[in-house]
PDB file of C-alpha atoms in Angstrom:
ATOM      1  CA  MET A 274     -46.651  44.290 -51.862  1.00 54.00           C
ATOM      2  CA  ASN A 275     -44.042  42.767 -49.611  1.00 58.00           C
ATOM      3  CA  PHE A 276     -45.284  41.213 -46.414  1.00 57.00           C
ATOM      4  CA  ARG A 277     -43.017  41.531 -43.433  1.00 57.00           C
ATOM      5  CA  ILE A 278     -42.287  39.203 -40.563  1.00 53.00           C
ATOM      6  CA  ILE A 279     -40.351  39.654 -37.369  1.00 53.00           C
ATOM      7  CA  LYS A 280     -37.014  37.888 -37.519  1.00 52.00           C
ATOM      8  CA  ILE A 281     -36.585  35.548 -34.585  1.00 55.00           C
ATOM      9  CA  GLY A 282     -33.061  35.263 -33.314  1.00 60.00           C
ATOM     10  CA  THR A 283     -31.490  33.460 -30.413  1.00 69.00           C
ATOM     11  CA  MET A 284     -32.663  34.545 -27.011  1.00 72.00           C
ATOM     12  CA  THR A 285     -30.371  35.149 -24.106  1.00 82.00           C
ATOM     13  CA  ARG A 286     -31.231  34.043 -20.599  1.00 86.00           C
ATOM     14  CA  LYS A 287     -32.236  37.610 -19.764  1.00 85.00           C
ATOM     15  CA  ASP A 288     -34.575  37.766 -22.793  1.00 84.00           C
ATOM     16  CA  MET A 289     -36.163  34.453 -21.840  1.00 86.00           C
ATOM     17  CA  LEU A 290     -36.725  35.642 -18.270  1.00 89.00           C
ATOM     18  CA  ARG A 291     -38.245  38.921 -19.472  1.00 90.00           C
ATOM     19  CA  SER A 292     -40.500  37.018 -21.873  1.00 89.00           C
ATOM     20  CA  PHE A 293     -41.593  34.649 -19.116  1.00 91.00           C
ATOM     21  CA  PHE A 294     -42.514  37.498 -16.767  1.00 93.00           C
ATOM     22  CA  ARG A 295     -44.292  39.398 -19.547  1.00 93.00           C
ATOM     23  CA  TRP A 296     -46.508  36.407 -20.352  1.00 94.00           C
ATOM     24  CA  LEU A 297     -47.031  35.724 -16.656  1.00 95.00           C
ATOM     25  CA  LEU A 298     -48.292  39.287 -16.220  1.00 95.00           C
ATOM     26  CA  TYR A 299     -50.540  38.908 -19.277  1.00 96.00           C
ATOM     27  CA  ALA A 300     -52.035  35.791 -17.676  1.00 95.00           C
ATOM     28  CA  VAL A 301     -52.497  37.598 -14.349  1.00 96.00           C
ATOM     29  CA  LEU A 302     -54.251  40.458 -16.166  1.00 96.00           C
ATOM     30  CA  LEU A 303     -56.499  37.969 -17.953  1.00 95.00           C
ATOM     31  CA  LEU A 304     -57.484  36.333 -14.669  1.00 94.00           C
ATOM     32  CA  ALA A 305     -57.973  39.734 -12.993  1.00 93.00           C
ATOM     33  CA  PHE A 306     -60.280  40.842 -15.811  1.00 91.00           C
ATOM     34  CA  LEU A 307     -62.190  37.566 -15.491  1.00 90.00           C
ATOM     35  CA  VAL A 308     -62.722  38.302 -11.801  1.00 89.00           C
ATOM     36  CA  ILE A 309     -63.821  41.872 -12.590  1.00 86.00           C
ATOM     37  CA  GLN A 310     -66.274  40.676 -15.244  1.00 84.00           C
ATOM     38  CA  THR A 311     -67.842  38.010 -13.043  1.00 82.00           C
ATOM     39  CA  THR A 312     -67.901  39.516  -9.547  1.00 82.00           C
ATOM     40  CA  LEU A 313     -68.337  43.260  -9.727  1.00 72.00           C
ATOM     41  CA  PRO A 314     -71.945  44.422  -9.981  1.00 70.00           C
ATOM     42  CA  PHE A 315     -71.897  46.019 -13.422  1.00 66.00           C
ATOM     43  CA  ILE A 316     -75.430  44.717 -14.090  1.00 65.00           C
ATOM     44  CA  LYS A 317     -76.074  45.985 -17.641  1.00 66.00           C
ATOM     45  CA  TRP A 318     -72.686  47.622 -18.191  1.00 77.00           C
ATOM     46  CA  GLN A 319     -70.585  44.473 -17.984  1.00 82.00           C
ATOM     47  CA  PRO A 320     -67.404  45.326 -19.943  1.00 87.00           C
ATOM     48  CA  LEU A 321     -65.699  42.637 -22.006  1.00 89.00           C
ATOM     49  CA  LEU A 322     -62.202  43.487 -20.792  1.00 92.00           C
ATOM     50  CA  THR A 323     -60.758  40.118 -21.780  1.00 94.00           C
ATOM     51  CA  ILE A 324     -61.512  40.793 -25.463  1.00 95.00           C
ATOM     52  CA  SER A 325     -59.834  44.208 -25.299  1.00 95.00           C
ATOM     53  CA  LEU A 326     -56.821  42.632 -23.598  1.00 96.00           C
ATOM     54  CA  ALA A 327     -56.574  40.027 -26.372  1.00 96.00           C
ATOM     55  CA  VAL A 328     -56.619  42.780 -29.014  1.00 96.00           C
ATOM     56  CA  ALA A 329     -53.920  44.760 -27.181  1.00 96.00           C
ATOM     57  CA  VAL A 330     -51.699  41.688 -26.772  1.00 95.00           C
ATOM     58  CA  ALA A 331     -52.200  40.778 -30.442  1.00 95.00           C
ATOM     59  CA  MET A 332     -51.128  44.271 -31.424  1.00 94.00           C
ATOM     60  CA  PHE A 333     -47.796  44.011 -29.590  1.00 93.00           C
ATOM     61  CA  GLU A 334     -46.928  40.317 -29.919  1.00 91.00           C
ATOM     62  CA  GLY A 335     -46.260  37.961 -32.823  1.00 88.00           C
ATOM     63  CA  GLU A 336     -48.814  36.047 -34.861  1.00 90.00           C
ATOM     64  CA  LEU A 337     -48.672  32.736 -33.018  1.00 91.00           C
ATOM     65  CA  SER A 338     -48.483  34.323 -29.576  1.00 91.00           C
ATOM     66  CA  GLY A 339     -51.430  36.607 -30.287  1.00 92.00           C
ATOM     67  CA  VAL A 340     -53.561  33.736 -31.588  1.00 94.00           C
ATOM     68  CA  ILE A 341     -52.814  31.462 -28.620  1.00 95.00           C
ATOM     69  CA  PHE A 342     -53.611  34.277 -26.198  1.00 96.00           C
ATOM     70  CA  ALA A 343     -56.846  34.971 -28.122  1.00 95.00           C
ATOM     71  CA  VAL A 344     -57.901  31.334 -27.662  1.00 95.00           C
ATOM     72  CA  PHE A 345     -57.506  31.597 -23.899  1.00 95.00           C
ATOM     73  CA  ALA A 346     -59.092  35.057 -23.763  1.00 95.00           C
ATOM     74  CA  GLY A 347     -62.094  33.778 -25.700  1.00 93.00           C
ATOM     75  CA  MET A 348     -62.533  30.826 -23.357  1.00 93.00           C
ATOM     76  CA  VAL A 349     -62.241  33.086 -20.316  1.00 91.00           C
ATOM     77  CA  THR A 350     -64.812  35.453 -21.847  1.00 89.00           C
ATOM     78  CA  ASP A 351     -67.217  32.554 -22.341  1.00 88.00           C
ATOM     79  CA  MET A 352     -66.765  31.599 -18.692  1.00 85.00           C
ATOM     80  CA  ALA A 353     -67.458  35.189 -17.621  1.00 80.00           C
ATOM     81  CA  ILE A 354     -70.612  35.723 -19.700  1.00 78.00           C
ATOM     82  CA  GLY A 355     -71.942  32.198 -19.367  1.00 76.00           C
ATOM     83  CA  GLY A 356     -71.782  31.397 -23.053  1.00 75.00           C
ATOM     84  CA  LEU A 357     -70.947  28.225 -24.933  1.00 82.00           C
ATOM     85  CA  PHE A 358     -67.337  27.317 -24.069  1.00 87.00           C
ATOM     86  CA  GLY A 359     -65.071  28.212 -27.003  1.00 85.00           C
ATOM     87  CA  PHE A 360     -67.682  30.173 -28.959  1.00 90.00           C
ATOM     88  CA  THR A 361     -65.947  33.530 -28.525  1.00 91.00           C
ATOM     89  CA  SER A 362     -62.576  31.987 -29.384  1.00 93.00           C
ATOM     90  CA  ILE A 363     -63.871  30.983 -32.815  1.00 94.00           C
ATOM     91  CA  TRP A 364     -64.381  34.657 -33.705  1.00 93.00           C
ATOM     92  CA  LEU A 365     -61.617  36.197 -31.614  1.00 95.00           C
ATOM     93  CA  VAL A 366     -58.763  34.134 -33.091  1.00 95.00           C
ATOM     94  CA  PRO A 367     -59.065  35.360 -36.723  1.00 96.00           C
ATOM     95  CA  CYS A 368     -59.699  38.905 -35.512  1.00 96.00           C
ATOM     96  CA  CYS A 369     -56.546  38.905 -33.371  1.00 95.00           C
ATOM     97  CA  LEU A 370     -54.553  37.371 -36.204  1.00 95.00           C
ATOM     98  CA  MET A 371     -55.663  40.226 -38.468  1.00 95.00           C
ATOM     99  CA  VAL A 372     -54.777  42.763 -35.758  1.00 95.00           C
ATOM    100  CA  THR A 373     -51.269  41.313 -35.521  1.00 94.00           C
ATOM    101  CA  LEU A 374     -50.782  41.236 -39.284  1.00 94.00           C
ATOM    102  CA  LEU A 375     -52.058  44.791 -39.640  1.00 94.00           C
ATOM    103  CA  SER A 376     -49.829  46.103 -36.860  1.00 92.00           C
ATOM    104  CA  VAL A 377     -46.749  44.391 -38.313  1.00 89.00           C
ATOM    105  CA  ASN A 378     -47.392  45.269 -41.966  1.00 89.00           C
ATOM    106  CA  LEU A 379     -49.592  48.335 -42.342  1.00 89.00           C
ATOM    107  CA  ILE A 380     -50.356  50.411 -39.263  1.00 90.00           C
ATOM    108  CA  HIS A 381     -48.504  51.907 -36.339  1.00 90.00           C
ATOM    109  CA  ARG A 382     -48.966  50.634 -32.823  1.00 91.00           C
ATOM    110  CA  ASN A 383     -50.667  53.650 -31.295  1.00 92.00           C
ATOM    111  CA  ILE A 384     -53.766  54.277 -29.249  1.00 93.00           C
ATOM    112  CA  ILE A 385     -55.885  55.554 -32.145  1.00 94.00           C
ATOM    113  CA  ASN A 386     -55.316  52.451 -34.264  1.00 95.00           C
ATOM    114  CA  TYR A 387     -55.926  50.276 -31.211  1.00 96.00           C
ATOM    115  CA  PHE A 388     -59.165  52.157 -30.523  1.00 95.00           C
ATOM    116  CA  TRP A 389     -60.555  51.449 -34.007  1.00 95.00           C
ATOM    117  CA  LEU A 390     -59.321  47.860 -34.156  1.00 96.00           C
ATOM    118  CA  ASN A 391     -60.792  47.173 -30.727  1.00 96.00           C
ATOM    119  CA  ILE A 392     -64.169  48.553 -31.808  1.00 96.00           C
ATOM    120  CA  CYS A 393     -64.112  46.411 -34.968  1.00 96.00           C
ATOM    121  CA  VAL A 394     -63.272  43.243 -33.029  1.00 96.00           C
ATOM    122  CA  LEU A 395     -65.972  43.985 -30.430  1.00 95.00           C
ATOM    123  CA  VAL A 396     -68.574  44.556 -33.146  1.00 95.00           C
ATOM    124  CA  ILE A 397     -67.656  41.293 -34.903  1.00 96.00           C
ATOM    125  CA  VAL A 398     -67.688  39.211 -31.708  1.00 93.00           C
ATOM    126  CA  GLU A 399     -70.906  40.753 -30.390  1.00 91.00           C
ATOM    127  CA  PHE A 400     -72.647  40.474 -33.772  1.00 93.00           C
ATOM    128  CA  MET A 401     -71.773  36.783 -33.984  1.00 93.00           C
ATOM    129  CA  GLU A 402     -73.128  36.256 -30.489  1.00 89.00           C
ATOM    130  CA  LEU A 403     -76.303  38.138 -31.423  1.00 89.00           C
ATOM    131  CA  LEU A 404     -76.665  36.189 -34.666  1.00 90.00           C
ATOM    132  CA  PHE A 405     -76.157  32.707 -33.274  1.00 89.00           C
ATOM    133  CA  LYS A 406     -77.930  33.177 -29.933  1.00 84.00           C
ATOM    134  CA  TYR A 407     -80.871  35.408 -30.797  1.00 82.00           C
ATOM    135  CA  ILE A 408     -81.448  36.150 -34.492  1.00 85.00           C
ATOM    136  CA  ILE A 409     -81.354  32.548 -35.697  1.00 83.00           C
ATOM    137  CA  TRP A 410     -83.738  31.491 -32.911  1.00 80.00           C
ATOM    138  CA  ARG A 411     -86.023  34.441 -33.710  1.00 79.00           C
ATOM    139  CA  ASN A 412     -86.015  35.840 -30.224  1.00 77.00           C
ATOM    140  CA  PRO A 413     -88.649  38.605 -30.044  1.00 80.00           C
ATOM    141  CA  ASP A 414     -86.622  40.614 -27.505  1.00 82.00           C
ATOM    142  CA  ILE A 415     -83.664  41.406 -29.773  1.00 83.00           C
ATOM    143  CA  ASP A 416     -84.118  45.170 -29.464  1.00 82.00           C
ATOM    144  CA  ILE A 417     -84.070  44.937 -25.658  1.00 82.00           C
ATOM    145  CA  ILE A 418     -80.947  42.768 -25.743  1.00 80.00           C
ATOM    146  CA  ILE A 419     -79.155  45.171 -28.077  1.00 84.00           C
ATOM    147  CA  LEU A 420     -80.145  48.423 -26.344  1.00 84.00           C
ATOM    148  CA  ARG A 421     -80.019  47.343 -22.707  1.00 82.00           C
ATOM    149  CA  PHE A 422     -77.172  44.836 -22.635  1.00 83.00           C
ATOM    150  CA  MET A 423     -74.929  44.680 -25.711  1.00 86.00           C
ATOM    151  CA  LEU A 424     -74.605  48.373 -26.519  1.00 90.00           C
ATOM    152  CA  PRO A 425     -73.874  49.482 -22.909  1.00 88.00           C
ATOM    153  CA  SER A 426     -71.408  46.615 -22.578  1.00 87.00           C
ATOM    154  CA  MET A 427     -69.582  47.686 -25.732  1.00 91.00           C
ATOM    155  CA  ILE A 428     -69.478  51.336 -24.624  1.00 91.00           C
ATOM    156  CA  ALA A 429     -68.050  50.379 -21.219  1.00 89.00           C
ATOM    157  CA  THR A 430     -65.503  48.111 -22.896  1.00 90.00           C
ATOM    158  CA  VAL A 431     -64.311  50.818 -25.290  1.00 92.00           C
ATOM    159  CA  VAL A 432     -63.957  53.380 -22.504  1.00 92.00           C
ATOM    160  CA  LEU A 433     -61.987  51.023 -20.241  1.00 90.00           C
ATOM    161  CA  SER A 434     -59.939  49.573 -23.098  1.00 92.00           C
ATOM    162  CA  LEU A 435     -57.835  52.709 -23.425  1.00 91.00           C
ATOM    163  CA  PHE A 436     -56.321  51.947 -20.012  1.00 94.00           C
ATOM    164  CA  ILE A 437     -55.741  48.353 -21.109  1.00 95.00           C
ATOM    165  CA  PHE A 438     -53.773  49.534 -24.143  1.00 95.00           C
ATOM    166  CA  LEU A 439     -51.574  51.783 -21.979  1.00 94.00           C
ATOM    167  CA  LEU A 440     -50.960  48.932 -19.539  1.00 95.00           C
ATOM    168  CA  VAL A 441     -50.030  46.412 -22.253  1.00 94.00           C
ATOM    169  CA  ARG A 442     -47.803  48.973 -23.977  1.00 94.00           C
ATOM    170  CA  LEU A 443     -46.029  49.637 -20.673  1.00 94.00           C
ATOM    171  CA  LEU A 444     -45.536  45.902 -20.071  1.00 93.00           C
ATOM    172  CA  ASN A 445     -44.212  45.442 -23.585  1.00 91.00           C
ATOM    173  CA  LYS A 446     -41.882  48.410 -23.267  1.00 91.00           C
ATOM    174  CA  LYS A 447     -40.453  47.285 -19.923  1.00 90.00           C
ATOM    175  CA  LEU A 448     -40.372  43.508 -20.469  1.00 86.00           C
ATOM    176  CA  GLY A 449     -40.634  43.062 -24.221  1.00 77.00           C
ATOM    177  CA  ASN A 450     -38.127  42.875 -26.990  1.00 62.00           C
ATOM    178  CA  ASP A 451     -38.150  46.183 -28.768  1.00 52.00           C
ATOM    179  CA  THR A 452     -38.637  45.368 -32.442  1.00 49.00           C
ATOM    180  CA  THR A 453     -36.668  47.687 -34.674  1.00 45.00           C
ATOM    181  CA  ASP A 454     -36.926  48.096 -38.416  1.00 44.00           C
ATOM    182  CA  SER A 455     -33.748  46.075 -38.888  1.00 45.00           C
ATOM    183  CA  GLU A 456     -35.460  43.039 -37.300  1.00 46.00           C
ATOM    184  CA  ILE A 457     -38.440  43.194 -39.647  1.00 48.00           C
ATOM    185  CA  VAL A 458     -37.575  41.576 -42.939  1.00 48.00           C
ATOM    186  CA  SER A 459     -39.598  41.067 -46.066  1.00 47.00           C
ATOM    187  CA  VAL A 460     -40.864  37.564 -46.713  1.00 45.00           C
ATOM    188  CA  PHE A 461     -40.232  37.894 -50.437  1.00 46.00           C
ATOM    189  CA  ASP A 462     -36.681  39.243 -50.235  1.00 50.00           C
ATOM    190  CA  ASP A 463     -34.030  37.055 -51.733  1.00 47.00           C
ATOM    191  CA  ALA A 464     -31.745  35.352 -49.303  1.00 47.00           C
ATOM    192  CA  ARG A 465     -28.605  37.361 -48.807  1.00 52.00           C
ATOM    193  CA  PRO A 466     -25.318  35.506 -49.051  1.00 52.00           C
ATOM    194  CA  GLU A 467     -23.443  35.325 -45.772  1.00 56.00           C
ATOM    195  CA  GLU A 468     -20.386  37.485 -45.537  1.00 52.00           C
ATOM    196  CA  LYS A 469     -17.235  35.582 -44.741  1.00 49.00           C
TER     197      LYS A 469
END
């Protein structure tokens, strides 16, 4: 199997400006979702919008960009839910890396694939939180935590994440570099001699 990477060429001033504004809008969205998660009275249905945003960005951006954004999204999520700072990033970074590699190599960037990848990432992150915060410490209220807090939070996140995907896709379409098949090259291809 040949793994593919996105060929990085020289960027014009216009491309650099578009990239700057795209990442600025991603950061604004991340901060807006932090405000939504911490201030609005969701009570039990607190959606983890920052995790869904990290998955959407990882689906449309490169490996390094997606991982760096996942680090910040994980830290912002920990600030929103009052968890250990950096705990969510530990699990979100490899998940977002896999999302990026899957979207570059195996799957199409559409809403159905995003839906399933987002659910998988949410399950992994929430299970790790459940494991390290409640199961290991043998908390007797695990069933209450799962049924009243984690499950409603995941349902709300999945429902709202479809709008996040459409928003990130729109930002990437308007301000992103459209990656064509000619820009994706195989890692294992032999180097082609330059034509003179």
